[in-house]
Amino acid sequence: MFGFLVTTFNLATLTNLMFYLTVFIGAILLRKIAANWEKMIRKALEIEVSLKQIRRPSKTLWKYSTITHITLFLALLEHILSIISRMSKVMTDLNESKITDRVMELYFSTSVPVIFNITSYSLWKAIPFFIANIQATFIWNITDVITMCISLYLTSYFDDLNNTINHREKYESITWSKLRMSYSQLVTNVKEVDSKFCHLVLLSFFTNLFFISLQLFNTLNAIYMTYYIYSFMFLTARACIMCLLAANVHKSAQEPLFVIRYVPSSEYTLDIQRFVRQILFTTTALSGVYFYVTRSTLLKVFGTVLTYELVLLQFNMVTEELMDGRSNSTSITSL
């Protein structure tokens, strides 16, 4: 933190501060989740046993693996393009055609001014940072991956329940009372999971908003376009998929209403009335502490990105004016 205080505050410094601060907070939250993982799995197992009548064989395991591998691979590619982009800029500034010690020194000095503004550069200091930076990149992406997988897991429960409701004539032993009780258990499971993951979801939304806005801003102002365009597209796609999967929990929890509407009046019992009221007056969804993740949340995210983009443009203009003012005052002093 001391390094940030002695470094000139600009957009690059703000980006580094936000990246490492959010990664640090993410690591703490993941550590907290890991400590409660056994208890949460035991609770989920109890619910699975109680719902064995409606639970189908899981077909989502391949989805978890696919999402994890693809997201982390694309994140690694984005990180490699970032290194290539920065290295190309340094080599152009130094008018070098190949990687030399001067290039490496300037690359790390500009990449991590927080460190090398308070200590002299050496390769043995730069290598640990390089490894830590890759690790931080994966931690940053894992927060979204975990949210996606948890969303798929919870949605699969409601999909099984909705499938049972849609084909209730095949399950004569399952009454509306049992279906309502099963729904209540699923709601309890969602609330239990959400209590452990809501802060991680909040962090994920915040970092996605900031870095999508940042990369969009860089795309409008960058010289090396390939990295910034790819990074913006990757971050946007990752955030949208995460938001949509998380919103599917709420959407699937509302689906029983569409079936109940067509129940004949002769079968419209007190249990069905209670079921309808429970669905209507209980918000079953993942949350980010201060908001629920629903389909409308995605529209709010787009609106917030535009707002952040205007703030970043204004911040950059003010920074440039301050830099121009300092350079002009220096010129006057020298005269």
XYZ file of C-alpha atoms in Angstrom:
335
model
C 0.000 0.000 0.000
C 2.940 2.343 0.713
C 4.044 1.905 -2.901
C 0.748 3.309 -4.155
C 1.134 6.355 -1.902
C 4.554 7.297 -3.305
C 3.543 6.628 -6.920
C 2.071 9.340 -9.137
C -1.675 8.842 -9.090
C -3.085 8.305 -12.567
C -5.324 5.837 -14.373
C -2.580 3.192 -14.552
C -1.958 3.472 -10.798
C -5.688 3.288 -10.105
C -5.922 0.168 -12.291
C -3.104 -1.597 -10.429
C -4.580 -0.603 -7.079
C -8.033 -1.889 -8.020
C -6.684 -5.120 -9.506
C -4.545 -6.161 -6.550
C -7.009 -4.907 -3.940
C -9.944 -6.837 -5.440
C -7.778 -9.949 -5.889
C -6.701 -9.720 -2.239
C -10.314 -9.367 -1.089
C -11.303 -12.232 -3.401
C -8.626 -14.476 -1.912
C -9.929 -13.722 1.593
C -13.507 -14.517 0.557
C -12.441 -17.763 -1.142
C -10.549 -18.746 1.986
C -13.677 -18.080 4.064
C -15.813 -20.158 1.682
C -13.292 -23.008 1.819
C -13.486 -23.006 5.614
C -17.289 -23.462 5.454
C -17.288 -25.782 2.445
C -17.753 -29.045 4.386
C -20.723 -27.702 6.317
C -22.361 -26.402 3.140
C -21.832 -29.686 1.270
C -23.317 -31.639 4.184
C -26.406 -29.401 4.108
C -26.727 -29.823 0.321
C -26.433 -33.591 0.698
C -29.287 -33.632 3.209
C -31.472 -31.727 0.762
C -30.509 -34.047 -2.106
C -31.523 -37.090 -0.060
C -34.872 -35.526 0.819
C -35.490 -34.696 -2.865
C -34.562 -38.086 -4.295
C -38.114 -38.515 -5.654
C -37.724 -35.601 -8.057
C -33.946 -35.542 -8.496
C -32.699 -36.832 -11.848
C -29.151 -38.024 -12.623
C -26.978 -34.931 -12.907
C -26.095 -33.889 -16.441
C -24.337 -30.694 -15.464
C -20.925 -32.073 -14.440
C -19.525 -31.583 -17.943
C -20.786 -27.981 -17.858
C -18.788 -27.227 -14.710
C -15.625 -28.637 -16.261
C -16.170 -26.907 -19.613
C -16.844 -23.488 -18.079
C -13.797 -23.747 -15.811
C -11.349 -24.876 -18.491
C -12.535 -22.467 -21.184
C -12.660 -19.441 -18.871
C -9.201 -20.050 -17.400
C -7.718 -20.757 -20.845
C -9.140 -17.512 -22.244
C -7.915 -15.679 -19.128
C -4.401 -17.042 -19.681
C -4.557 -15.955 -23.324
C -5.667 -12.493 -22.243
C -2.751 -12.303 -19.814
C -0.268 -13.371 -22.509
C -1.623 -10.724 -24.900
C -1.261 -8.151 -22.122
C 2.417 -9.060 -21.699
C 3.017 -8.928 -25.464
C 1.259 -5.563 -25.716
C 3.288 -4.003 -22.909
C 6.523 -5.512 -24.159
C 5.902 -4.181 -27.679
C 5.307 -0.693 -26.319
C 8.515 -0.791 -24.266
C 10.556 -2.034 -27.228
C 9.120 0.743 -29.400
C 9.903 3.392 -26.779
C 13.505 2.137 -26.460
C 13.840 1.552 -30.223
C 14.902 -2.037 -29.585
C 14.278 -4.894 -32.019
C 14.740 -7.672 -29.464
C 14.295 -8.255 -25.749
C 17.282 -6.955 -23.807
C 18.045 -6.181 -20.177
C 16.980 -2.561 -20.775
C 13.675 -3.749 -22.172
C 13.068 -6.070 -19.210
C 13.924 -3.360 -16.710
C 11.617 -0.782 -18.270
C 8.876 -3.386 -18.721
C 8.796 -4.321 -15.035
C 9.389 -0.726 -13.881
C 6.344 0.476 -15.825
C 4.250 -2.596 -15.023
C 4.888 -2.431 -11.289
C 5.855 1.150 -10.398
C 4.420 0.417 -6.946
C 7.393 -1.866 -6.248
C 10.234 -0.378 -8.252
C 9.538 3.204 -7.160
C 10.548 2.262 -3.625
C 13.315 -0.236 -4.424
C 15.889 -0.671 -7.172
C 15.171 -3.009 -10.073
C 16.669 -6.466 -10.227
C 15.552 -9.602 -12.041
C 15.265 -11.691 -8.861
C 12.732 -9.153 -7.522
C 10.797 -9.116 -10.783
C 10.366 -12.903 -11.141
C 8.316 -13.373 -7.913
C 6.063 -10.525 -9.040
C 5.632 -12.168 -12.449
C 4.535 -15.448 -10.813
C 2.257 -13.644 -8.322
C 0.688 -11.657 -11.158
C -0.283 -14.850 -13.021
C -1.703 -16.309 -9.804
C -3.678 -13.102 -9.206
C -5.098 -13.317 -12.736
C -6.435 -16.817 -12.069
C -7.890 -15.811 -8.672
C -9.627 -12.882 -10.378
C -11.268 -15.210 -12.916
C -12.056 -17.968 -10.416
C -14.531 -15.674 -8.632
C -16.685 -15.574 -11.769
C -16.191 -19.300 -12.479
C -17.387 -20.278 -9.000
C -20.456 -18.052 -9.347
C -21.283 -19.684 -12.697
C -20.916 -23.223 -11.330
C -22.941 -22.495 -8.188
C -25.669 -20.970 -10.367
C -25.813 -24.071 -12.577
C -25.959 -26.295 -9.488
C -28.884 -24.430 -7.926
C -30.731 -24.106 -11.239
C -30.475 -27.867 -11.820
C -32.525 -28.452 -8.652
C -35.328 -26.183 -9.835
C -35.192 -27.707 -13.324
C -35.811 -31.144 -11.795
C -38.701 -29.794 -9.712
C -40.198 -27.983 -12.705
C -39.884 -31.135 -14.803
C -41.766 -33.085 -12.106
C -44.504 -30.438 -11.984
C -44.828 -30.382 -15.783
C -45.229 -34.183 -15.872
C -47.084 -34.598 -12.604
C -49.404 -37.201 -14.111
C -46.427 -39.594 -14.215
C -45.783 -39.116 -10.500
C -49.123 -39.825 -8.854
C -47.496 -40.339 -5.478
C -46.155 -36.763 -5.482
C -48.897 -34.440 -4.248
C -48.963 -30.635 -4.391
C -48.182 -30.626 -0.700
C -44.967 -32.576 -1.310
C -44.079 -30.332 -4.249
C -44.529 -27.257 -2.073
C -42.361 -28.748 0.656
C -39.704 -29.635 -1.916
C -39.814 -26.063 -3.197
C -39.397 -24.759 0.356
C -36.302 -26.925 0.800
C -34.842 -25.570 -2.434
C -35.498 -22.006 -1.308
C -33.733 -22.797 1.964
C -30.799 -24.231 0.019
C -30.548 -21.100 -2.149
C -30.569 -18.848 0.905
C -27.932 -21.016 2.588
C -25.649 -20.897 -0.454
C -26.306 -17.194 -1.012
C -25.316 -16.363 2.562
C -21.875 -17.835 1.816
C -21.412 -16.443 -1.713
C -23.202 -13.057 -1.726
C -20.045 -11.077 -0.956
C -18.166 -12.925 -3.706
C -20.976 -12.104 -6.163
C -20.824 -8.442 -5.124
C -17.052 -8.379 -5.652
C -17.428 -10.099 -9.015
C -19.982 -7.565 -10.250
C -17.909 -4.617 -9.017
C -14.656 -5.776 -10.633
C -16.411 -6.651 -13.893
C -18.012 -3.217 -14.066
C -14.731 -1.439 -13.408
C -12.521 -3.434 -15.762
C -15.058 -3.604 -18.603
C -15.323 0.185 -18.432
C -11.545 0.466 -18.264
C -10.912 -1.774 -21.271
C -13.602 -0.005 -23.267
C -11.867 3.270 -22.453
C -8.485 1.807 -23.442
C -9.969 0.481 -26.686
C -11.011 4.021 -27.588
C -7.573 5.441 -26.798
C -5.070 2.617 -27.322
C -2.375 2.224 -29.960
C -2.053 -1.557 -29.566
C -5.643 -2.487 -30.291
C -5.485 -6.302 -30.446
C -5.073 -6.856 -26.718
C -7.606 -4.245 -25.611
C -10.301 -5.387 -28.044
C -9.823 -9.029 -27.041
C -9.744 -8.155 -23.340
C -12.915 -6.059 -23.612
C -14.745 -8.815 -25.511
C -13.567 -11.500 -23.075
C -14.508 -9.543 -19.956
C -17.891 -8.582 -21.406
C -18.704 -12.163 -22.454
C -17.569 -13.566 -19.092
C -19.611 -11.026 -17.136
C -22.731 -11.531 -19.279
C -22.584 -15.331 -19.004
C -22.034 -15.121 -15.258
C -24.932 -12.701 -14.852
C -27.290 -14.765 -17.035
C -26.468 -18.039 -15.266
C -26.937 -16.426 -11.862
C -30.234 -14.878 -13.023
C -31.442 -18.325 -14.151
C -31.781 -19.299 -10.484
C -34.502 -16.674 -10.057
C -36.085 -17.488 -13.433
C -36.270 -21.232 -12.688
C -37.714 -20.526 -9.227
C -40.590 -18.610 -10.853
C -41.457 -21.252 -13.467
C -43.924 -23.309 -11.331
C -46.318 -20.355 -11.600
C -46.767 -20.943 -15.332
C -47.960 -24.506 -14.683
C -50.151 -23.683 -11.682
C -52.072 -21.101 -13.729
C -53.530 -23.919 -15.819
C -54.566 -26.135 -12.916
C -58.351 -26.782 -13.109
C -60.401 -25.018 -10.458
C -61.573 -28.389 -9.163
C -57.964 -29.247 -8.256
C -57.094 -25.815 -6.891
C -56.485 -26.800 -3.271
C -55.202 -24.901 -0.256
C -51.705 -26.327 -0.845
C -51.664 -24.842 -4.347
C -52.734 -21.464 -2.972
C -49.915 -21.591 -0.433
C -47.507 -22.629 -3.183
C -48.499 -19.627 -5.324
C -48.156 -17.196 -2.432
C -44.768 -18.613 -1.512
C -43.467 -18.131 -5.059
C -44.932 -14.626 -5.408
C -43.840 -13.273 -2.040
C -40.450 -14.978 -1.687
C -37.520 -13.687 -3.745
C -35.491 -16.777 -4.550
C -32.275 -15.683 -6.209
C -28.565 -15.223 -5.708
C -27.687 -11.791 -4.434
C -24.810 -9.375 -4.231
C -25.640 -8.332 -0.648
C -27.467 -5.170 -1.814
C -29.260 -6.512 -4.890
C -30.749 -9.688 -6.314
C -29.367 -11.096 -9.559
C -32.259 -11.233 -12.036
C -32.604 -10.731 -15.786
C -33.232 -7.024 -15.262
C -29.871 -6.810 -13.476
C -28.085 -7.233 -16.821
C -29.743 -4.087 -18.168
C -28.701 -2.192 -15.048
C -25.130 -3.420 -15.550
C -25.032 -1.997 -19.077
C -26.319 1.328 -17.803
C -23.712 1.385 -15.030
C -20.915 0.605 -17.528
C -21.891 3.664 -19.555
C -21.884 5.775 -16.378
C -18.445 4.487 -15.344
C -17.164 5.129 -18.861
C -18.134 8.787 -18.658
C -16.454 9.022 -15.241
C -13.230 7.481 -16.599
C -13.201 9.837 -19.584
C -13.653 12.798 -17.273
C -10.992 11.458 -14.877
C -8.527 11.096 -17.752
C -9.232 14.626 -19.013
C -8.647 16.097 -15.541
C -5.407 14.095 -15.181
C -4.120 15.318 -18.551
C -4.984 18.922 -17.642
C -3.063 18.578 -14.366
C -0.056 17.081 -16.161
C -0.133 19.867 -18.757
C -0.364 22.445 -15.984
C 2.667 20.952 -14.193
C 4.717 20.855 -17.392
C 3.809 24.482 -18.182
C 4.753 25.629 -14.691
C 8.056 23.758 -14.990
C 8.757 25.465 -18.297
C 8.000 28.900 -16.817
C 10.259 28.181 -13.833
C 13.116 27.131 -16.093
C 12.746 30.367 -18.062
